Short mmCIF file of C-alpha atoms and ligand atoms in Angstrom, two decimals:
data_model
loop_
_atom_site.label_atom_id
_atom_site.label_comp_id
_atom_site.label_asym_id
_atom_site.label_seq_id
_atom_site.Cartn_x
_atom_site.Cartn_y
_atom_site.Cartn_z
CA UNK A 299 0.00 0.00 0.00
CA UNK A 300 1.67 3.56 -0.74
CA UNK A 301 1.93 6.03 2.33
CA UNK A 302 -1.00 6.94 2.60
CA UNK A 303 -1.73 11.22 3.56
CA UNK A 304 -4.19 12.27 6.19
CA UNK A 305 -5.19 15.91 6.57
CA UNK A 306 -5.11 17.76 10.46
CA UNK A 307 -5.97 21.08 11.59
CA UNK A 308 -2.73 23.66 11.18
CA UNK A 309 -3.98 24.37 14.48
CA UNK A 310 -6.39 22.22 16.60
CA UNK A 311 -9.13 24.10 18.48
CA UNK A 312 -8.94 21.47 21.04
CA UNK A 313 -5.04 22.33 21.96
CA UNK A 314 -3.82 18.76 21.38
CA UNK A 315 -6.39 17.06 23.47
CA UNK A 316 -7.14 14.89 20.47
CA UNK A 317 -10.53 15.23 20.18
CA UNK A 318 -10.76 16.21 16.29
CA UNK A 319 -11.18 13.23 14.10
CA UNK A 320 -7.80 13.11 12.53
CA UNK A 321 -6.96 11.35 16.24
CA UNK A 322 -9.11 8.32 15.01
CA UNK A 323 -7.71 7.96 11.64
CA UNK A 324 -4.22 8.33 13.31
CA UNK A 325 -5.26 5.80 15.54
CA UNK A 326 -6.66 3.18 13.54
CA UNK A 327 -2.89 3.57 11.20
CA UNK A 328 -0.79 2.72 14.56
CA UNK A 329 -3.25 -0.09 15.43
CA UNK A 330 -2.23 -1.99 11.82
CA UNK A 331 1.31 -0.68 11.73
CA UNK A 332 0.86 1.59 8.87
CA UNK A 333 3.22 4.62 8.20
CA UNK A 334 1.55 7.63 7.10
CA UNK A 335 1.84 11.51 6.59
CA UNK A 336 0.01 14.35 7.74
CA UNK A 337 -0.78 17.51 5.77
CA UNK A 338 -1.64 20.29 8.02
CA UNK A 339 -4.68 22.54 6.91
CA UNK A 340 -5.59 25.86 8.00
CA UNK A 341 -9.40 27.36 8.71
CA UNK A 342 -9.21 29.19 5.86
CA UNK A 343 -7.72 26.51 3.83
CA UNK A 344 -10.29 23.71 4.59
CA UNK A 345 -12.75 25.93 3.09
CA UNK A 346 -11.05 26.49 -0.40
CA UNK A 347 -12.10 24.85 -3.50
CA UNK A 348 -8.63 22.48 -3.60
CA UNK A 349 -9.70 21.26 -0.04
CA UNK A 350 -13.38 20.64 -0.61
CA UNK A 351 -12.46 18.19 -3.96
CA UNK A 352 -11.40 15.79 -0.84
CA UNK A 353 -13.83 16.90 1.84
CA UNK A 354 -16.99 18.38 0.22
CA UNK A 355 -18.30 19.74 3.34
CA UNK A 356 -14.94 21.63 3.89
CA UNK A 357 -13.66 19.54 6.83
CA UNK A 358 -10.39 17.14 8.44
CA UNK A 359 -9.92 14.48 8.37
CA UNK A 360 -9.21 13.48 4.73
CA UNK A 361 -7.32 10.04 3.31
CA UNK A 362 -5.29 10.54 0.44
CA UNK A 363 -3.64 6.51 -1.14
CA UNK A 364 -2.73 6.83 -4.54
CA UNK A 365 -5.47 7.13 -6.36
CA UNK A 366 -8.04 6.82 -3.98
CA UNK A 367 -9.20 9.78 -2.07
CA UNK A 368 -11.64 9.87 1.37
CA UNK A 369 -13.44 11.74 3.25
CA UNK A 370 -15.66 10.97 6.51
CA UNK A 371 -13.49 9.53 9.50
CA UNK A 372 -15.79 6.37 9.88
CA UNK A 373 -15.23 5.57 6.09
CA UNK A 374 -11.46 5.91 6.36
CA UNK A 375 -10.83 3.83 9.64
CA UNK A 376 -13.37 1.18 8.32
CA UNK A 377 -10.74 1.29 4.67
CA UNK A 378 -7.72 1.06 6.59
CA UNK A 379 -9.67 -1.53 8.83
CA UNK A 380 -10.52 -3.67 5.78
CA UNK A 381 -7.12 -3.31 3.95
CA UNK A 382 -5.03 -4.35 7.22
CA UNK A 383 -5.39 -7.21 9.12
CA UNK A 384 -5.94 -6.28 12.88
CA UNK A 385 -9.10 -3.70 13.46
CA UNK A 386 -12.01 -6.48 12.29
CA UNK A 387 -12.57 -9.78 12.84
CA UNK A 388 -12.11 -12.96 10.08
CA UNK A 389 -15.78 -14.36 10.94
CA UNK A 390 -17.55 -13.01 8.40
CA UNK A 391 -20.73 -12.59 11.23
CA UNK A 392 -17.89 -10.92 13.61
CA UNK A 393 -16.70 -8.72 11.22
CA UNK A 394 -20.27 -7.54 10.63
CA UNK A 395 -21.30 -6.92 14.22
CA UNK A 396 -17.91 -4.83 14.24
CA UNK A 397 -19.09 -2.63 11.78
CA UNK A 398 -22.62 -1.92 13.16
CA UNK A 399 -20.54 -0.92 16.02
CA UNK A 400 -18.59 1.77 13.74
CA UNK A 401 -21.89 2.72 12.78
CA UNK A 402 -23.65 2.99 16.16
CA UNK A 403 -20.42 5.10 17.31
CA UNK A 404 -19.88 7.87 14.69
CA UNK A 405 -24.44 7.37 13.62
CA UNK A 406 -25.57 7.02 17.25
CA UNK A 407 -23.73 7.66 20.00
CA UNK A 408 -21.49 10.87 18.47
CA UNK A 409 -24.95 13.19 17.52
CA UNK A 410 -26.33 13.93 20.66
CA UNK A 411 -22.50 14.22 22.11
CA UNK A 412 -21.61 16.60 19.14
CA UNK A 413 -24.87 18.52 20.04
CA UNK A 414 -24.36 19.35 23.61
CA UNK A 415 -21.14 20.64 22.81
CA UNK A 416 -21.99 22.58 19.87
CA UNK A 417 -24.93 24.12 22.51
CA UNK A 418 -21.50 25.12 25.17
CA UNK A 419 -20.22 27.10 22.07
CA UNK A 420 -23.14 28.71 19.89
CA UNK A 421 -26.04 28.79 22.49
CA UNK A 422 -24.50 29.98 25.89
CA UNK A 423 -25.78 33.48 25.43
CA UNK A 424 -29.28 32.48 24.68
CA UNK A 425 -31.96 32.81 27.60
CA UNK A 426 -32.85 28.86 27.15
CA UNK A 427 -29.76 27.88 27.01
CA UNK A 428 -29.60 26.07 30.36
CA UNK A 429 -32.92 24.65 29.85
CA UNK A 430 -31.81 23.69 26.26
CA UNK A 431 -28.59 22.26 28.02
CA UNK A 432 -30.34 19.89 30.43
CA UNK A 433 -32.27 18.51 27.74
CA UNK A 434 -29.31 17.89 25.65
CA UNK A 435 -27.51 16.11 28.89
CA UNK A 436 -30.17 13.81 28.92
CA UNK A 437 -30.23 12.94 25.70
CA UNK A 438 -26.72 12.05 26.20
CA UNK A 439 -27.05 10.18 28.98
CA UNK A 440 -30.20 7.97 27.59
CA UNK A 441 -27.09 7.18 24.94
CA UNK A 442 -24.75 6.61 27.51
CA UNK A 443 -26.69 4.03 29.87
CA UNK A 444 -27.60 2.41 26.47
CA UNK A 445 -24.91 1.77 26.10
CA UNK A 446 -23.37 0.84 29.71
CA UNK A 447 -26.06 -1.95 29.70
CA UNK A 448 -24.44 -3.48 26.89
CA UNK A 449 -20.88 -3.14 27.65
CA UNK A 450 -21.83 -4.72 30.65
CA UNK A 451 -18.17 -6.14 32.53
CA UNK A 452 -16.66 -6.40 28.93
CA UNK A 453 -13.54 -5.44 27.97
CA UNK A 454 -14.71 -3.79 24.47
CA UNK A 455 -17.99 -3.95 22.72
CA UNK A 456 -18.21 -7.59 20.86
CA UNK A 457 -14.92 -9.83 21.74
CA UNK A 458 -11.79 -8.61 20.51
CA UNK A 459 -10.92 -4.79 20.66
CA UNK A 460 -12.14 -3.66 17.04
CA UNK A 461 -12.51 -0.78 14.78
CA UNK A 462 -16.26 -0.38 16.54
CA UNK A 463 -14.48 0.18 19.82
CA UNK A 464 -11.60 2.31 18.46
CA UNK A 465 -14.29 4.54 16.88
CA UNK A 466 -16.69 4.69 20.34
CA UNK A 467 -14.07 5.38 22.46
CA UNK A 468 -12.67 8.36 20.40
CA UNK A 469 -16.41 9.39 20.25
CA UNK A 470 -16.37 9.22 24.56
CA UNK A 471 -13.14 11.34 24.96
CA UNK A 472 -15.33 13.97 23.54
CA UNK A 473 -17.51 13.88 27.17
CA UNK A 474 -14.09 14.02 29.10
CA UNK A 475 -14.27 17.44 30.56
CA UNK A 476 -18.12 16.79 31.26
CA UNK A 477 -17.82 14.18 34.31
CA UNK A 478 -20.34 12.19 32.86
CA UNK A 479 -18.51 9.36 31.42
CA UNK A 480 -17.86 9.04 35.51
CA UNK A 481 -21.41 8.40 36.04
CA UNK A 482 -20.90 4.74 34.41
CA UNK A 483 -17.31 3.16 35.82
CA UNK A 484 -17.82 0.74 32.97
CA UNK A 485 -17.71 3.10 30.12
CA UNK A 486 -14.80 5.54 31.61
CA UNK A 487 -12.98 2.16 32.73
CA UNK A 488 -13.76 1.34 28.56
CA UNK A 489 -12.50 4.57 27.44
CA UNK A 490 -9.13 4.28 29.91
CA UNK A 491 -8.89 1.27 28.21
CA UNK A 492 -8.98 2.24 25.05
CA UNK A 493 -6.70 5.15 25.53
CA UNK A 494 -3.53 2.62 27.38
CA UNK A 495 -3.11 1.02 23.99
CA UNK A 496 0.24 2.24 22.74
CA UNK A 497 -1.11 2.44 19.15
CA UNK A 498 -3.86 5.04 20.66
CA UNK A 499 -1.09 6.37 22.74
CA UNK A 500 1.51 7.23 19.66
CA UNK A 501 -1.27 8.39 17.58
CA UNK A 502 -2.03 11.22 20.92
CA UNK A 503 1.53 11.68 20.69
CA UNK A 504 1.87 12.41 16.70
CA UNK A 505 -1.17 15.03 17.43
CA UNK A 506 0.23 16.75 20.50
CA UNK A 507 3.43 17.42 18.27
CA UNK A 508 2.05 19.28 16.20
CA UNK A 509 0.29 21.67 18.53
CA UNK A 510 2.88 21.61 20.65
CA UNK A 511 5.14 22.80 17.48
CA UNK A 512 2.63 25.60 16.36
CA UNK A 513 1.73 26.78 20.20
CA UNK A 514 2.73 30.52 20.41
CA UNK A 515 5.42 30.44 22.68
N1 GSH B 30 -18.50 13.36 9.95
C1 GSH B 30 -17.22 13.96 9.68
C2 GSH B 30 -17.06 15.16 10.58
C3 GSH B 30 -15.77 15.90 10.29
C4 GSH B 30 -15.61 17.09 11.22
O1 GSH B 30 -16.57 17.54 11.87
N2 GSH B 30 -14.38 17.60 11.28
C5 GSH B 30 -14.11 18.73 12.13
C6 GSH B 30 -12.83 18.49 12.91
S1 GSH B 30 -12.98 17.10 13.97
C7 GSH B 30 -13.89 19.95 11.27
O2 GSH B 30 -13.23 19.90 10.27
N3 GSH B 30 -14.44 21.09 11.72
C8 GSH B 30 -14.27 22.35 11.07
C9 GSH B 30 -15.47 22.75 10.28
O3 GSH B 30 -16.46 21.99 10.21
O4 GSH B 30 -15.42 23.86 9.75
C10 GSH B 30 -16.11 12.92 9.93
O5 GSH B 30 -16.32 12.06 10.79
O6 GSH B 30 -15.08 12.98 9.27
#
């Protein structure tokens, strides 16, 4: 497979907490051993025409292998997941149930997370916000005792660690500041999980070095 290029924020909003979804794509790369290089974008640059042939709605991450170009985070780590052995199962039932849990990650779980915290930066001046707020907490944490109940005393979601759990618990770090991954020991015992892998743990690494290059000093 050629070296494949992934596009990153120039700068990340979320000052190399690796929350934006290059950090999956990064991930999912370690997990199977593959090299790969990054090509840093800026704001500004996302939005130009060159950027948006790869990412139509003007956003990281992107997936550049020869000829083949992606967009969508869930779409890359399930290609790299498919082209490397490592992320989904060989039982052809296993490998499915994997990818419904890609699916229920980025489709079902990440919305309502996305939403509250898109409400903590657009809405916070509004006179429902904390009404709007609560409502959006719950949401979250209907999603979240979902999905407790199934984890259950599991190590990850369906057997071996997968691309379904890679994808879920990059969706949780998103709730970190919140406290409410605490609220089920299961799911932040999952997520601490997920995060002592050393593939997730170089990937953090790669993305902290680049903030930590670009950081005003
Ligand atoms: N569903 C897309 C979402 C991509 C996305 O929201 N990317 C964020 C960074 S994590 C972004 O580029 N935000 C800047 C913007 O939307 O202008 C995916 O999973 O790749």
């Amino acid at each position: 497979m050629p070296i494949p290029t992934i596009t990153a924020f120039a700068r990340s909003p979320d000052r190399g907490r690796g929350l934006a979804r290059d950090m999956r794509v990064r991930w999912a790369l370690e997990e199977v051993g593959q090299p790969y290089e990054v090509r840093l974008v800026t704001f500004a640059e996302m939005k130009e025409a060159g950027h948006r042939a790869l990412q139509p709605f003007g956003q990281i991450p992107t997936y550049e292998e020869g000829g083949l170009a992606l967009f969508e985070s869930g779409a890359i780590v399930l290609h790299v997941a498919e082209r490397h052995a490592g992320l989904l199962p060989d039982d052809a039932n296993a490998r499915a149930r994997a990818i419904a849990w890609m699916f229920a990650a980025v489709g079902t779980v990440e919305p309502p997370i996305v939403e509250r915290e898109m409400a903590t930066y657009a809405e916070r001046d509004k006179a429902w916000y904390a009404e709007r707020l609560a409502m959006l907490e719950e949401r979250v944490r209907g999603r979240l005792g979902e999905l407790s109940e199934r984890l259950g005393e599991a190590d990850w979601l369906d057997g071996a660690f997968s691309a379904g759990d890679l994808l879920m618990v990059h969706v949780l770090q998103r709730l970190g500041r919140t406290g409410m991954l605490g609220e089920w020991p299961n799911l932040a015992a999952y997520v601490a999980r997920g995060e002592a892998r050393p593939a997730f743990r170089r990937a953090f690494a790669a993305q902290l070095a680049v903030f930590a290059s670009r950081a005003p000093t």
